C-alpha cells in the first residue's frame, strides 16, 4: 500500500496523507470523511518527491475540492 501525501494549493504542507490500495491517477476522485460528511477531491497531478538525498521517494498528488 503506498502512503500518499495529498496537496491542495500549498506545496509546503499536505492537506492530508493516507494509505491507498493503489496510486491515485489524474482524473480520479478521492473522497475523504470530514466529521460526518465527505469531501470529494479531483486528482489533478501526480508526482514523487525524494526525502533529502536518501533515495527514498514519497508519492504525492495535487487535488482540487469538487463542490
Coordinates of N, CA and C in Angstrom, one line a residue:
X1 N 0.8 -1.2 0.0 CA 0.0 0.0 0.0 C 0.9 1.2 0.0
X2 N 0.7 2.1 -1.0 CA 1.5 3.3 -1.0 C 0.9 4.3 0.0
X3 N 1.8 5.0 0.7 CA 1.4 6.1 1.5 C 1.5 7.3 0.6
X4 N 0.4 8.1 0.5 CA 0.4 9.2 -0.4 C 0.1 10.5 0.3
X5 N 0.9 11.5 0.0 CA 0.7 12.9 0.5 C -0.2 13.6 -0.4
X6 N -1.3 14.2 0.1 CA -2.3 14.9 -0.7 C -2.2 16.4 -0.5
X7 N -2.0 17.1 -1.6 CA -1.8 18.6 -1.5 C -3.0 19.2 -2.2
X8 N -3.3 20.5 -1.7 CA -4.2 21.3 -2.5 C -3.3 22.4 -3.1
X9 N -3.4 23.6 -2.8 CA -2.6 24.7 -3.5 C -1.3 24.9 -2.8
X10 N -1.2 24.6 -1.5 CA 0.1 24.8 -0.8 C 1.0 23.6 -0.9
X11 N 2.1 23.7 -1.6 CA 3.0 22.6 -1.8 C 3.9 22.3 -0.6
X12 N 3.9 23.2 0.4 CA 4.7 23.0 1.5 C 4.1 22.2 2.6
X13 N 2.7 22.1 2.6 CA 2.0 21.4 3.7 C 0.9 20.6 3.1
X14 N 1.0 19.2 3.3 CA 0.0 18.4 2.8 C -1.4 18.7 3.4
X15 N -2.4 18.5 2.7 CA -3.8 18.6 3.2 C -4.1 17.5 4.1
X16 N -3.7 16.3 3.7 CA -3.7 15.1 4.5 C -2.8 14.0 3.8
X17 N -2.6 12.9 4.5 CA -1.9 11.8 3.8 C -2.6 10.5 4.2
X18 N -2.5 9.5 3.4 CA -3.2 8.3 3.7 C -2.6 7.1 3.0
X19 N -2.9 5.9 3.4 CA -2.5 4.7 2.8 C -3.6 4.3 1.8
X20 N -3.2 4.2 0.5 CA -4.1 3.8 -0.6 C -3.8 2.4 -1.1
X21 N -4.8 1.7 -1.5 CA -4.6 0.4 -2.1 C -3.9 0.4 -3.4
X22 N -3.9 1.6 -4.1 CA -3.2 1.8 -5.3 C -3.0 3.3 -5.5
X23 N -2.1 3.6 -6.3 CA -1.7 5.1 -6.5 C -2.9 5.8 -7.3
X24 N -3.4 6.9 -6.7 CA -4.5 7.6 -7.4 C -3.9 8.2 -8.7
X25 N -4.8 8.2 -9.7 CA -4.4 8.7 -11.1 C -5.2 10.0 -11.4
X26 N -4.6 10.8 -12.3 CA -5.2 12.0 -12.7 C -6.6 11.7 -13.3
X27 N -7.6 12.5 -12.9 CA -8.9 12.4 -13.3 C -9.8 11.6 -12.3
X28 N -9.2 10.9 -11.4 CA -9.9 10.1 -10.4 C -10.4 11.1 -9.3
X29 N -11.3 10.6 -8.4 CA -11.8 11.3 -7.3 C -11.4 10.6 -6.0
X30 N -11.0 11.4 -5.0 CA -10.7 10.9 -3.7 C -11.8 11.4 -2.8
X31 N -12.5 10.6 -2.0 CA -13.5 11.0 -1.0 C -12.8 10.8 0.3
X32 N -13.0 11.9 1.2 CA -12.4 11.9 2.5 C -13.4 12.3 3.5
X33 N -13.6 11.4 4.5 CA -14.6 11.7 5.6 C -14.1 12.8 6.4
X34 N -14.9 13.8 6.6 CA -14.5 15.0 7.4 C -15.6 15.3 8.4
X35 N -15.6 14.7 9.5 CA -16.6 15.0 10.6 C -18.0 14.6 10.3
X36 N -18.3 13.5 9.8 CA -19.7 13.0 9.5 C -20.1 13.3 8.1
X37 N -19.3 13.9 7.2 CA -19.7 14.1 5.8 C -18.4 13.8 5.0
X38 N -18.6 13.8 3.7 CA -17.4 13.5 2.8 C -17.1 14.8 2.0
X39 N -15.8 15.0 1.8 CA -15.3 16.0 0.9 C -14.8 15.2 -0.3
X40 N -15.1 15.6 -1.5 CA -14.6 15.0 -2.7 C -13.6 15.8 -3.4
X41 N -12.4 15.2 -3.8 CA -11.3 15.9 -4.4 C -11.0 15.3 -5.7
X42 N -10.8 16.1 -6.7 CA -10.4 15.6 -8.1 C -8.9 15.7 -8.1
X43 N -8.3 14.6 -8.6 CA -6.8 14.5 -8.7 C -6.4 15.2 -10.0
X44 N -5.5 16.2 -9.8 CA -5.0 17.0 -10.9 C -3.6 16.7 -11.4
X45 N -2.8 16.2 -10.4 CA -1.3 16.0 -10.7 C -0.8 14.9 -9.8
X46 N 0.1 14.1 -10.3 CA 0.8 13.0 -9.6 C 2.3 13.2 -9.7
X47 N 3.0 13.1 -8.6 CA 4.5 13.1 -8.7 C 5.1 12.4 -7.5
X48 N 6.4 12.2 -7.5 CA 7.1 11.5 -6.4 C 8.2 12.5 -6.0
X49 N 8.4 12.7 -4.7 CA 9.5 13.5 -4.2 C 10.4 12.7 -3.4
X50 N 11.7 13.1 -3.5 CA 12.7 12.4 -2.7 C 12.9 13.1 -1.3
X51 N 13.0 12.3 -0.3 CA 13.2 12.9 1.1 C 14.7 13.1 1.3
X52 N 15.1 14.4 1.1 CA 16.5 14.7 1.2 C 17.3 14.0 0.1
X53 N 18.5 13.5 0.4 CA 19.2 12.7 -0.5 C 19.3 11.2 -0.1
X54 N 18.2 10.7 0.3 CA 18.1 9.4 0.9 C 17.9 8.3 -0.2
X55 N 17.3 8.7 -1.3 CA 16.9 7.7 -2.3 C 15.5 7.1 -2.0
X56 N 14.9 7.6 -0.9 CA 13.5 7.3 -0.6 C 12.6 8.3 -1.1
X57 N 11.6 7.8 -1.9 CA 10.7 8.7 -2.6 C 9.3 8.6 -2.0
X58 N 8.6 9.7 -1.9 CA 7.2 9.7 -1.4 C 6.3 10.0 -2.6
X59 N 5.1 9.3 -2.6 CA 4.1 9.6 -3.6 C 3.3 10.8 -3.2
X60 N 3.0 11.7 -4.2 CA 2.3 12.9 -3.9 C 1.2 13.1 -5.0
X61 N 0.1 13.7 -4.6 CA -0.9 14.1 -5.6 C -1.4 15.5 -5.3
X62 N -1.8 16.2 -6.3 CA -2.4 17.5 -6.1 C -3.9 17.4 -6.4
X63 N -4.7 17.9 -5.6 CA -6.2 17.8 -5.7 C -6.8 19.2 -5.7
X64 N -8.1 19.1 -6.2 CA -8.9 20.3 -6.1 C -10.3 19.9 -5.6
X65 N -10.8 20.6 -4.6 CA -12.1 20.1 -4.0 C -13.2 20.3 -5.0
X66 N -14.1 19.3 -5.1 CA -15.2 19.3 -6.0 C -16.4 19.7 -5.2
X67 N -16.8 20.9 -5.3 CA -18.0 21.4 -4.6 C -19.2 20.9 -5.3

